[in-house]
Short mmCIF file of C-alpha atoms and ligand atoms in Angstrom, two decimals:
data_model
loop_
_atom_site.label_atom_id
_atom_site.label_comp_id
_atom_site.label_asym_id
_atom_site.label_seq_id
_atom_site.Cartn_x
_atom_site.Cartn_y
_atom_site.Cartn_z
CA MET A 1 -0.08 -0.23 -0.05
CA ALA A 2 2.78 2.99 1.23
CA ASP A 3 4.94 1.41 -1.95
CA ASP A 4 1.85 2.23 -4.19
CA LYS A 5 1.14 5.49 -2.72
CA GLU A 6 4.90 5.60 -2.68
CA ASN A 7 4.90 4.94 -7.16
CA LYS A 8 1.92 7.40 -7.86
CA LYS A 9 4.26 10.22 -5.91
CA ILE A 10 7.27 8.97 -8.26
CA GLY A 11 4.52 9.34 -11.41
CA LEU A 12 3.13 12.18 -10.51
CA LYS A 13 6.30 14.15 -10.26
CA THR A 14 7.86 12.84 -13.67
CA THR A 15 4.84 14.07 -15.22
CA LEU A 16 5.09 17.25 -13.42
CA ASP A 17 8.82 17.36 -15.05
CA MET A 18 7.09 17.39 -18.26
CA VAL A 19 4.85 20.24 -18.23
CA VAL A 20 7.20 22.60 -19.67
CA GLU A 21 6.64 26.06 -21.19
CA GLY A 22 4.35 25.54 -24.13
CA CYS A 23 2.52 22.76 -23.30
CA ARG A 24 -1.07 22.81 -22.59
CA LEU A 25 -4.16 20.85 -20.47
CA PRO A 26 -6.73 21.04 -19.42
CA VAL A 27 -6.52 23.55 -15.50
CA LYS A 28 -8.81 23.92 -13.21
CA MET A 29 -9.76 28.15 -13.82
CA SER A 30 -10.60 30.24 -10.19
CA ILE A 31 -13.26 32.31 -11.87
CA LEU A 32 -15.63 29.75 -13.70
CA PRO A 33 -16.70 31.40 -17.02
CA ASN A 34 -19.55 28.43 -16.77
CA GLU A 35 -20.26 25.46 -15.27
CA GLU A 36 -18.65 23.41 -17.75
CA GLU A 37 -15.96 25.33 -18.80
CA GLU A 38 -14.48 25.14 -15.35
CA TRP A 39 -11.56 22.46 -16.39
CA PRO A 40 -10.84 24.55 -20.18
CA LEU A 41 -7.54 23.73 -22.04
CA ALA A 42 -4.70 26.19 -20.48
CA GLU A 43 -0.64 26.92 -22.35
CA ILE A 44 1.52 26.41 -19.53
CA LEU A 45 3.38 30.37 -20.45
CA SER A 46 6.30 29.57 -16.97
CA ARG A 47 6.74 28.12 -13.99
CA LYS A 48 8.99 28.72 -11.23
CA GLU A 49 9.91 27.07 -8.24
CA GLU A 50 10.61 28.85 -5.09
CA LYS A 51 11.23 26.94 -1.36
CA GLY A 52 10.27 23.31 -2.60
CA LYS A 53 6.80 24.98 -3.58
CA LEU A 54 5.82 23.95 -7.56
CA GLU A 55 3.96 26.93 -9.59
CA PHE A 56 2.53 27.21 -13.08
CA TYR A 57 1.67 30.26 -14.51
CA VAL A 58 -1.05 29.76 -17.91
CA HIS A 59 -3.54 30.87 -20.44
CA TYR A 60 -6.91 29.87 -20.73
CA ILE A 61 -6.47 29.55 -24.43
CA ASP A 62 -10.01 31.12 -25.68
CA PHE A 63 -9.62 33.56 -22.82
CA ASN A 64 -8.24 36.98 -22.22
CA LYS A 65 -4.76 37.51 -20.66
CA ARG A 66 -6.99 39.07 -17.65
CA LEU A 67 -7.58 35.63 -16.16
CA ASP A 68 -3.41 34.52 -16.85
CA GLU A 69 -2.88 32.42 -13.03
CA TRP A 70 -0.55 31.09 -11.31
CA VAL A 71 -1.53 27.82 -10.26
CA LEU A 72 0.03 24.57 -7.57
CA PRO A 73 -0.31 21.70 -9.07
CA ASP A 74 -3.35 20.24 -7.88
CA ARG A 75 -5.24 22.52 -10.79
CA LEU A 76 -3.32 20.59 -13.36
CA ARG A 77 -5.35 17.52 -15.20
CA VAL A 78 -1.69 16.15 -15.96
CA GLU A 79 -3.01 13.19 -17.69
CA GLU A 80 -4.92 15.09 -20.52
CA LEU A 81 -0.93 16.82 -21.11
CA GLN A 82 -0.35 17.94 -24.84
CA PHE A 83 3.09 18.65 -25.83
CA PRO A 84 3.73 21.88 -27.95
CA LYS A 85 3.43 21.47 -31.54
CA LYS A 86 6.42 22.27 -33.99
CA ASP A 87 3.96 24.66 -35.69
CA GLN A 88 1.42 25.56 -33.05
CA LYS A 89 1.00 29.12 -32.50
CA THR A 90 -1.07 30.52 -29.94
CA PRO A 91 -3.86 32.65 -31.37
CA GLN A 92 -3.83 36.27 -30.76
CA LYS A 93 -6.65 36.40 -28.60
CA GLN A 94 -6.77 38.75 -25.72
CA ASN A 95 -3.78 39.90 -27.88
CA SER A 96 -5.34 41.42 -30.95
CA SER A 97 -9.73 42.57 -30.81
CA ALA A 98 -12.47 41.76 -28.62
CA ALA A 99 -13.89 39.33 -31.73
CA ASN A 100 -11.44 37.02 -30.43
CA SER A 101 -11.81 37.77 -25.93
CA ARG A 102 -13.63 34.85 -24.04
CA PRO A 103 -15.76 36.61 -21.36
CA THR A 104 -14.27 37.08 -17.99
CA THR A 105 -18.15 37.05 -16.59
CA PRO A 106 -20.83 34.85 -16.89
CA ASP A 107 -22.57 37.61 -18.76
CA ARG A 108 -24.19 36.95 -21.46
CA GLU A 109 -23.49 39.93 -22.55
CA LEU A 110 -19.97 39.45 -22.95
CA GLN A 111 -20.15 36.37 -24.63
CA LEU A 112 -22.70 37.65 -27.63
CA SER A 113 -19.72 40.03 -27.96
CA LYS A 114 -17.86 37.48 -29.86
CA LYS A 115 -20.42 37.41 -32.63
CA LEU A 116 -20.38 40.78 -32.82
CA SER A 117 -19.05 42.25 -36.29
CA LEU A 118 -15.72 44.35 -35.66
CA PRO A 119 -15.14 47.45 -36.92
CA GLU A 120 -12.33 47.89 -38.64
CA GLN A 121 -8.68 46.63 -37.00
CA SER A 122 -6.21 48.54 -37.73
CA SER A 123 -2.80 48.82 -35.70
CA PRO A 124 -2.17 45.48 -33.98
CA ALA A 125 -0.39 47.91 -31.18
CA ALA A 126 -1.89 51.15 -30.56
CA LYS A 127 -1.57 53.66 -29.14
CA LEU A 128 -1.77 54.37 -25.21
CA GLY A 129 -1.90 58.04 -24.81
CA GLY A 130 2.47 58.44 -24.52
CA GLN A 131 2.00 54.48 -26.07
CA GLY A 132 2.43 52.22 -28.05
CA GLN A 133 2.12 52.54 -32.09
CA THR A 134 3.62 50.34 -34.58
CA PRO A 135 5.67 51.73 -37.06
CA GLN A 136 3.47 52.52 -39.76
CA SER A 137 1.64 54.24 -37.45
CA GLN A 138 4.70 55.74 -35.85
CA THR A 139 5.32 57.59 -40.18
CA LYS A 140 1.01 57.76 -40.67
CA SER A 141 1.21 59.48 -37.15
CA ASN A 142 0.04 63.39 -38.24
CA ALA A 143 2.27 66.07 -37.65
CA GLY A 144 5.27 63.65 -38.56
CA ARG A 145 6.99 63.90 -35.77
CA LYS A 146 8.65 60.56 -34.16
CA ARG A 147 7.31 59.07 -30.94
CA LYS A 148 10.56 58.11 -29.55
CA ALA A 149 11.13 55.85 -25.68
CA ILE A 150 12.49 58.90 -23.40
CA PHE A 151 14.18 56.96 -19.79
CA LEU A 152 13.70 59.36 -16.67
CA ASP A 153 16.67 59.49 -14.44
CA GLU A 154 15.56 57.43 -11.39
CA ASP A 155 17.17 59.62 -8.99
CA SER A 156 15.37 62.59 -9.61
CA GLN A 157 13.04 63.84 -7.07
CA ASP A 158 9.67 63.06 -8.66
CA ALA A 159 10.57 61.38 -11.16
CA PRO A 160 9.30 57.34 -11.76
CA ALA A 161 12.04 55.18 -11.44
CA THR A 162 13.98 54.22 -14.78
CA PRO A 163 11.09 52.85 -17.13
CA GLN A 164 11.72 49.32 -18.26
CA PRO A 165 10.92 48.98 -21.87
CA SER A 166 12.24 45.25 -21.58
CA ALA A 167 11.52 43.52 -17.67
CA PRO A 168 13.22 41.46 -14.94
CA PRO A 169 15.39 38.49 -16.08
CA GLN A 170 13.16 35.15 -16.19
CA GLN A 171 14.32 31.59 -17.10
CA PRO A 172 14.77 32.25 -20.87
CA ARG A 173 11.76 29.98 -22.52
CA GLN A 174 12.31 26.28 -23.32
CA THR A 175 9.52 26.31 -26.75
CA GLY A 176 8.16 28.59 -28.35
CA SER A 177 4.19 29.06 -29.37
CA MET A 178 3.87 32.22 -29.55
CA SER A 179 2.28 33.91 -32.54
CA SER A 180 2.88 37.61 -32.93
CA SER A 181 5.98 39.67 -32.74
CA HIS A 182 4.25 42.38 -29.95
CA ASP A 183 3.79 38.70 -27.88
CA GLU A 184 6.61 37.01 -28.50
CA ASN A 185 8.31 38.52 -25.05
CA ILE A 186 7.13 36.05 -22.77
CA ILE A 187 8.28 38.65 -19.79
CA THR A 188 5.56 40.81 -21.37
CA ARG A 189 2.58 38.58 -21.30
CA ILE A 190 3.28 37.49 -17.55
CA LYS A 191 1.62 40.00 -15.02
CA ASN A 192 4.65 40.75 -13.15
CA MET A 193 2.73 43.38 -10.05
CA GLU A 194 0.92 42.38 -7.78
CA THR A 195 -1.19 44.34 -6.21
CA ILE A 196 -0.87 48.18 -5.99
CA GLU A 197 -2.68 50.20 -3.29
CA LEU A 198 -4.55 53.42 -5.23
CA GLY A 199 -6.80 56.13 -2.24
CA LYS A 200 -8.98 53.32 -0.68
CA TYR A 201 -8.44 50.34 -3.06
CA ARG A 202 -6.08 47.83 -3.07
CA ILE A 203 -6.20 46.93 -6.94
CA LYS A 204 -5.63 43.56 -8.44
CA PRO A 205 -3.44 44.26 -11.72
CA TRP A 206 -4.37 42.57 -15.08
CA TYR A 207 -1.31 43.02 -17.37
CA PHE A 208 1.87 43.70 -17.15
CA SER A 209 3.02 46.68 -17.04
CA PRO A 210 6.87 47.86 -17.21
CA TYR A 211 7.02 49.79 -13.56
CA PRO A 212 11.21 48.63 -12.01
CA PRO A 213 11.88 45.86 -11.39
CA GLU A 214 12.69 46.34 -7.66
CA LEU A 215 8.71 47.43 -8.14
CA THR A 216 7.47 43.54 -8.57
CA THR A 217 9.57 41.84 -6.36
CA ILE A 218 7.11 42.85 -3.20
CA SER A 219 2.99 41.82 -2.53
CA ILE A 220 1.92 45.68 -2.51
CA VAL A 221 2.82 48.72 -4.45
CA TYR A 222 1.57 52.36 -3.45
CA ILE A 223 0.41 54.59 -5.31
CA CYS A 224 -0.48 58.51 -4.78
CA GLU A 225 -3.95 58.46 -6.10
CA PHE A 226 -3.29 62.81 -7.13
CA CYS A 227 -0.11 62.69 -8.40
CA LEU A 228 0.27 58.59 -9.30
CA LYS A 229 3.77 58.72 -8.13
CA TYR A 230 4.65 55.00 -6.85
CA VAL A 231 6.91 53.88 -4.25
CA LYS A 232 7.51 50.54 -2.13
CA SER A 233 5.89 51.14 1.09
CA ARG A 234 3.25 52.80 2.76
CA LYS A 235 5.49 54.57 4.86
CA CYS A 236 7.19 56.43 1.80
CA LEU A 237 3.99 56.88 0.46
CA GLU A 238 3.05 59.11 3.44
CA ARG A 239 6.42 60.38 3.87
CA HIS A 240 5.53 61.75 -0.37
CA ARG A 241 2.07 62.20 1.46
CA THR A 242 3.63 65.66 3.50
CA LYS A 243 5.63 66.75 0.56
CA CYS A 244 3.09 65.91 -2.48
CA THR A 245 0.77 69.22 -1.65
CA LEU A 246 -1.93 68.39 -4.73
CA ARG A 247 -5.48 67.06 -4.37
CA HIS A 248 -6.98 67.00 -7.96
CA PRO A 249 -4.94 66.20 -10.95
CA PRO A 250 -2.32 68.41 -12.72
CA GLY A 251 -4.24 70.61 -15.22
CA ASN A 252 -7.29 72.46 -16.35
CA GLU A 253 -10.44 71.61 -14.95
CA ILE A 254 -12.62 71.86 -17.73
CA TYR A 255 -15.77 70.11 -16.82
CA ARG A 256 -17.44 70.54 -13.22
CA LYS A 257 -21.33 69.10 -11.94
CA SER A 258 -21.73 67.47 -9.18
CA THR A 259 -18.77 65.72 -7.83
CA ILE A 260 -17.96 64.78 -11.18
CA SER A 261 -15.35 66.80 -12.67
CA PHE A 262 -12.58 66.67 -15.93
CA PHE A 263 -9.16 67.77 -16.17
CA GLU A 264 -7.09 68.13 -19.14
CA ILE A 265 -3.40 66.99 -18.58
CA ASP A 266 -1.33 67.76 -21.86
CA GLY A 267 1.27 64.87 -22.30
CA ARG A 268 4.24 67.29 -22.60
CA LYS A 269 3.72 70.20 -19.65
CA ASN A 270 2.58 67.64 -17.26
CA LYS A 271 4.97 64.92 -18.77
CA MET A 272 5.49 62.69 -14.88
CA TYR A 273 2.21 62.58 -14.33
CA SER A 274 1.20 61.61 -17.84
CA GLN A 275 3.26 59.50 -17.81
CA ASN A 276 2.55 57.58 -14.88
CA LEU A 277 -0.59 58.05 -15.08
CA CYS A 278 0.02 56.08 -18.74
CA LEU A 279 2.35 53.45 -16.28
CA LEU A 280 -1.25 52.61 -14.48
CA ALA A 281 -3.25 52.62 -17.12
CA LYS A 282 -1.07 49.63 -18.66
CA LEU A 283 -1.98 47.44 -15.78
CA PHE A 284 -5.77 47.11 -17.44
CA LEU A 285 -4.97 47.76 -21.12
CA ASP A 286 -3.48 44.52 -22.80
CA HIS A 287 -2.21 45.22 -26.87
CA LYS A 288 -0.86 48.99 -26.14
CA THR A 289 2.79 49.14 -25.94
CA LEU A 290 4.39 51.59 -23.66
CA TYR A 291 6.16 54.52 -24.75
CA TYR A 292 7.54 57.41 -22.99
CA ASP A 293 7.29 59.80 -25.21
CA THR A 294 4.00 61.56 -23.81
CA ASP A 295 3.38 64.98 -25.73
CA PRO A 296 1.39 63.83 -28.66
CA PHE A 297 -1.17 63.39 -25.64
CA LEU A 298 -3.96 65.51 -24.13
CA PHE A 299 -5.64 62.80 -21.54
CA TYR A 300 -8.94 63.68 -20.00
CA VAL A 301 -8.75 62.30 -16.18
CA MET A 302 -12.52 62.20 -14.73
CA THR A 303 -13.13 62.38 -10.99
CA GLU A 304 -15.62 62.32 -8.18
CA TYR A 305 -14.98 64.83 -5.29
CA ASP A 306 -15.01 64.57 -1.96
CA ILE A 307 -14.02 66.93 1.15
CA LYS A 308 -9.66 64.62 0.49
CA GLY A 309 -9.92 65.75 -3.44
CA PHE A 310 -10.92 65.11 -6.76
CA HIS A 311 -10.10 61.01 -7.09
CA ILE A 312 -9.26 59.01 -10.23
CA VAL A 313 -12.10 57.54 -11.40
CA GLY A 314 -10.59 56.97 -14.88
CA PHE A 315 -9.84 58.75 -18.50
CA PHE A 316 -8.54 58.81 -22.09
CA SER A 317 -6.31 59.87 -24.53
CA LYS A 318 -6.35 61.95 -27.29
CA GLU A 319 -4.17 62.71 -29.39
CA LYS A 320 -3.54 66.12 -30.06
CA GLU A 321 -3.65 66.00 -33.92
CA SER A 322 -4.79 62.37 -36.14
CA THR A 323 -5.24 61.80 -38.92
CA GLU A 324 -8.07 59.20 -38.58
CA ASP A 325 -9.72 61.61 -36.17
CA TYR A 326 -9.40 58.97 -33.85
CA ASN A 327 -11.69 61.03 -30.95
CA VAL A 328 -10.11 58.81 -28.47
CA ALA A 329 -5.98 56.97 -27.82
CA CYS A 330 -6.99 54.87 -24.60
CA ILE A 331 -9.55 54.58 -22.38
CA LEU A 332 -9.80 53.67 -19.00
CA THR A 333 -12.28 53.24 -15.79
CA LEU A 334 -10.37 51.74 -13.06
CA PRO A 335 -11.35 47.99 -11.55
CA PRO A 336 -13.03 49.71 -8.31
CA TYR A 337 -15.23 51.53 -10.30
CA GLN A 338 -16.30 50.06 -13.41
CA ARG A 339 -19.29 48.37 -14.48
CA LYS A 340 -21.47 51.87 -12.93
CA GLY A 341 -21.50 53.55 -15.99
CA TYR A 342 -18.22 55.56 -16.06
CA GLY A 343 -17.01 53.45 -19.23
CA LYS A 344 -19.54 55.67 -20.75
CA LEU A 345 -19.43 58.65 -19.37
CA LEU A 346 -16.42 59.15 -20.46
CA ILE A 347 -16.84 57.86 -24.07
CA GLU A 348 -19.80 60.90 -23.85
CA PHE A 349 -17.78 63.52 -22.75
CA SER A 350 -15.46 62.06 -25.72
CA TYR A 351 -18.17 62.33 -28.54
CA GLU A 352 -18.84 66.34 -26.48
CA LEU A 353 -15.27 67.32 -26.92
CA SER A 354 -15.81 66.06 -31.25
CA LYS A 355 -18.67 68.08 -30.93
CA PHE A 356 -16.68 71.26 -29.42
CA GLU A 357 -14.61 70.74 -32.94
CA GLY A 358 -17.13 70.23 -34.87
CA LYS A 359 -16.58 66.63 -36.09
CA THR A 360 -16.86 62.90 -35.93
CA GLY A 361 -14.44 60.85 -34.26
CA SER A 362 -13.38 57.71 -33.61
CA PRO A 363 -11.65 55.52 -31.08
CA GLU A 364 -8.35 54.37 -31.72
CA LYS A 365 -8.31 50.43 -32.99
CA PRO A 366 -8.19 47.53 -31.77
CA LEU A 367 -10.74 47.91 -29.40
CA SER A 368 -10.84 44.93 -26.16
CA ASP A 369 -13.58 42.94 -25.27
CA LEU A 370 -14.68 45.66 -22.88
CA GLY A 371 -13.49 48.67 -24.56
CA LEU A 372 -16.36 46.93 -27.89
CA LEU A 373 -18.77 46.69 -25.33
CA SER A 374 -19.11 50.04 -24.17
CA TYR A 375 -19.21 51.15 -27.17
CA ARG A 376 -21.29 49.92 -28.58
CA SER A 377 -23.52 50.33 -26.16
CA TYR A 378 -22.86 54.33 -26.12
CA TRP A 379 -23.02 54.10 -29.82
CA SER A 380 -26.67 52.04 -30.17
CA GLN A 381 -28.45 54.14 -27.16
CA THR A 382 -27.27 57.32 -29.08
CA ILE A 383 -28.28 56.45 -31.97
CA LEU A 384 -31.89 55.12 -30.45
CA GLU A 385 -32.18 58.35 -28.32
CA ILE A 386 -32.54 60.45 -31.71
CA LEU A 387 -34.39 58.29 -33.78
CA VAL A 388 -36.81 57.12 -30.52
CA ASN A 389 -37.25 61.56 -30.18
CA LEU A 390 -37.99 62.15 -34.19
CA LYS A 391 -41.02 63.85 -34.64
CA PRO A 392 -42.82 63.20 -37.83
CA GLU A 393 -43.38 66.16 -40.38
CA ASN A 394 -46.49 66.92 -41.84
CA GLY A 395 -48.09 63.77 -41.29
CA GLU A 396 -45.45 61.73 -42.92
CA ARG A 397 -42.64 59.31 -41.45
CA PRO A 398 -39.89 61.46 -40.05
CA GLN A 399 -36.79 61.50 -42.14
CA ILE A 400 -33.08 61.06 -41.04
CA THR A 401 -30.28 61.17 -43.44
CA ILE A 402 -27.06 58.57 -41.80
CA ASN A 403 -24.92 62.11 -41.59
CA GLU A 404 -27.43 63.97 -39.50
CA ILE A 405 -26.81 61.16 -37.67
CA CYS A 406 -23.36 61.66 -37.46
CA GLU A 407 -23.67 65.41 -37.57
CA LEU A 408 -25.63 65.43 -34.05
CA THR A 409 -23.70 62.45 -32.44
CA SER A 410 -19.96 63.49 -33.94
CA ILE A 411 -19.55 59.70 -34.57
CA ARG A 412 -18.17 58.29 -37.23
CA LYS A 413 -20.09 57.13 -40.26
CA GLU A 414 -18.57 53.62 -40.19
CA ASP A 415 -19.88 53.84 -36.73
CA VAL A 416 -23.55 54.40 -37.14
CA ILE A 417 -23.73 52.04 -39.51
CA SER A 418 -22.03 49.15 -38.38
CA THR A 419 -24.03 50.21 -35.14
CA LEU A 420 -27.63 50.08 -37.16
CA GLN A 421 -26.22 47.02 -38.62
CA HIS A 422 -25.58 45.27 -35.65
CA LEU A 423 -28.87 46.36 -33.91
CA ASN A 424 -30.63 45.22 -36.81
CA LEU A 425 -32.86 48.05 -37.74
CA ILE A 426 -32.14 48.52 -41.19
CA ASN A 427 -34.33 47.14 -43.83
CA TYR A 428 -34.55 48.05 -47.50
CA TYR A 429 -38.21 48.25 -48.84
CA LYS A 430 -39.26 49.25 -52.35
CA GLY A 431 -35.55 50.26 -53.28
CA GLN A 432 -34.43 52.80 -50.15
CA TYR A 433 -33.14 52.43 -47.09
CA ILE A 434 -35.08 52.56 -44.10
CA ILE A 435 -35.47 52.38 -40.62
CA THR A 436 -37.63 50.16 -38.83
CA LEU A 437 -38.19 50.61 -35.00
CA SER A 438 -40.69 48.03 -33.03
CA GLN A 439 -41.94 48.77 -30.41
CA GLU A 440 -39.53 46.73 -28.04
CA SER A 441 -36.84 47.80 -29.38
CA ILE A 442 -38.34 51.29 -28.03
CA ASP A 443 -39.48 49.61 -25.29
CA THR A 444 -35.89 48.56 -24.60
CA HIS A 445 -34.02 51.61 -25.34
CA ASN A 446 -35.76 54.11 -22.61
CA ARG A 447 -36.15 51.40 -19.92
CA ALA A 448 -31.61 51.12 -20.56
CA MET A 449 -32.02 55.22 -20.69
CA ALA A 450 -33.41 55.15 -17.54
CA LYS A 451 -30.46 53.43 -15.70
CA ARG A 452 -28.05 55.74 -17.06
CA LYS A 453 -28.54 57.82 -14.12
CA ILE A 454 -24.72 59.83 -15.06
CA ARG A 455 -24.67 61.56 -17.66
CA ILE A 456 -22.60 64.79 -19.23
CA ASP A 457 -24.43 68.01 -19.24
CA ALA A 458 -23.06 70.29 -22.28
CA LYS A 459 -23.33 73.13 -20.34
CA CYS A 460 -21.04 72.35 -17.77
CA LEU A 461 -17.85 72.28 -20.41
CA HIS A 462 -14.81 75.30 -20.44
CA TRP A 463 -13.01 74.18 -22.76
CA THR A 464 -12.31 75.85 -26.65
CA PRO A 465 -10.38 73.56 -28.78
CA LYS A 466 -7.06 73.86 -29.79
CA ASP A 467 -5.63 74.27 -33.23
CA TRP A 468 -2.64 72.12 -33.10
CA ALA A 469 -1.67 71.63 -36.57
CA LYS A 470 -1.58 76.00 -36.25
CA ARG A 471 0.19 75.67 -33.38
CA GLY A 472 3.32 74.42 -34.81
CA LYS A 473 4.40 72.73 -31.69
CA TRP A 474 2.63 70.00 -29.23
N1 ACO B 501 -19.33 41.66 -18.30
C1 ACO B 501 -20.21 42.69 -19.32
N2 ACO B 501 -20.73 43.49 -19.83
C2 ACO B 501 -19.78 44.41 -18.98
C3 ACO B 501 -18.76 44.72 -18.65
C4 ACO B 501 -18.16 43.23 -18.13
N3 ACO B 501 -16.91 43.30 -17.68
N4 ACO B 501 -17.99 46.08 -18.42
C5 ACO B 501 -18.33 46.86 -19.25
N5 ACO B 501 -20.23 45.74 -19.61
C6 ACO B 501 -21.10 46.74 -20.34
C7 ACO B 501 -21.78 47.72 -19.77
O1 ACO B 501 -23.15 46.47 -19.34
C8 ACO B 501 -21.96 48.93 -20.53
O2 ACO B 501 -23.13 48.34 -21.27
P1 ACO B 501 -24.76 48.51 -20.92
O3 ACO B 501 -24.70 49.34 -20.01
O4 ACO B 501 -25.60 48.64 -22.16
O5 ACO B 501 -25.76 47.25 -19.93
C9 ACO B 501 -20.87 49.01 -20.72
O6 ACO B 501 -19.69 47.81 -21.19
C10 ACO B 501 -20.66 50.08 -20.38
O7 ACO B 501 -20.35 49.76 -18.91
P2 ACO B 501 -20.16 51.33 -17.82
O8 ACO B 501 -19.90 50.71 -17.01
O9 ACO B 501 -20.41 52.29 -18.98
O10 ACO B 501 -18.40 50.87 -17.94
P3 ACO B 501 -16.67 50.92 -17.34
O11 ACO B 501 -17.43 52.31 -16.24
O12 ACO B 501 -16.55 49.24 -16.45
O13 ACO B 501 -15.71 51.06 -18.29
C11 ACO B 501 -13.97 50.10 -20.12
C12 ACO B 501 -16.10 50.29 -19.29
C13 ACO B 501 -13.67 51.28 -19.85
C14 ACO B 501 -13.72 49.60 -21.21
C15 ACO B 501 -13.22 49.04 -19.06
O14 ACO B 501 -14.34 47.77 -19.01
C16 ACO B 501 -11.87 48.91 -18.51
O15 ACO B 501 -11.04 50.35 -17.89
N6 ACO B 501 -11.37 48.39 -19.26
C17 ACO B 501 -10.05 48.61 -18.60
C18 ACO B 501 -9.59 48.75 -20.26
C19 ACO B 501 -9.83 48.55 -21.89
O16 ACO B 501 -10.32 47.85 -22.68
N7 ACO B 501 -10.41 49.43 -22.38
C20 ACO B 501 -10.92 49.81 -23.71
C21 ACO B 501 -9.41 49.36 -24.51
S1 ACO B 501 -9.81 50.06 -26.42
C22 ACO B 501 -9.48 51.48 -26.61
O17 ACO B 501 -8.68 52.46 -25.23
C23 ACO B 501 -9.49 52.64 -27.21
ZN1 ZN B 502 1.85 62.57 -4.94
#
């Protein structure tokens, strides 16, 4: 009996030795997307042994990378181990776009998002507001200015420690199954920060962000919620707070209604803040490469006010000049504030700016899975709001053109059309396209709008657009 147990142990040990990077096997997921997928297929991205404790870093095939995690051997179904095939490539799920990313929640809505047709996809690495650009988009970028990575002096008082374009040394990968050059780097595929503390919240990061390596070995990184400087202990944060007088983001407060404010921050004038914001954002944004030249961007930070100050809720970045007429480069609601309508508020604000500019705009592609859901929802509600309120003229059916919808909303034509198609509202009738609204879709819309409590009030926006092309300088 004892011998049998011993043999099993040896057998198990041998099998675990065979579980190396690139292998695939069913792994028990900690967050269960749904009952039957308790043991989805996962790929081993890394393994480590610390103090005799063996752990594996796994990526669940077909699921967004934010669910990747370190697991103990008891969560591996080793008897179903698949060895890496020579030409096996991990499909670029989470990496590329919403269309090929799987849900992280049981929401049916999010599951359905898989089936949504995507707006056109452009650069594989999009900008994070001072962040990633592909070489192509660099050359296309307006003003022809080259984006450069800048490295800051680690010792300078408020500078972030030298940002790490590459990351801490890790064991070299033995087998390869990554396909995209962007995602080739095994280091940037593994989350490097355990927890951050920002104001009153402790937050678990979703993705890799190039914070300095010395911060990746500690369990909690403390971030000043007002200037976004990061430090390694609570003590350091307290010391910092005695010197840091900020109670709101830097820049101009251009909007205030009730407790919600928006601050406009120039990536050139407030470099340190903008870089710290990008580092923070990268923790929750995949497929964005971090660049350190924030000069070409403006950052719109949304805050919620209480007696302690203006607390950051989320932000979006925007190129000062965009040849593609993007009105958002990157958008983020910090996790503690997500799913409360703030994402749509940020989006609404971005279109309000476009209305002030007298232009249509669109978010930079590719969108993330959650980004697509939020934009789809915003576009649908905004367009339906217009259609539902159309008044019949001279007893005739109300009429509106796609261009008029674009002018009223600042939503780009392609996005209006794809939304109408997605909502299944366009019909071809007697030689022309007409929009048919059923009473059911009107009722659904009205119910959704009743839930949308916080809205942007254009009267509270005090802002004049700048013509950056004319200024000759960002
Ligand atoms: N599961 C299901 N539905 C979701 C989820 C989720 N996890 N998150 C948002 N939604 C849906 C909501 O139900 C809502 O739709 P509805 O009103 O029709 O029900 C819609 O998306 C928007 O919800 P909000 O509460 O307004 O959005 P939120 O504050 O959660 O922010 C955002 C959305 C910004 C995309 C957020 O999820 C985030 O920051 N994600 C990480 C970063 C990211 O992916 N950003 C977008 C990248 S693309 C780009 O930058 C251009
Ligand atoms: Zn500070």
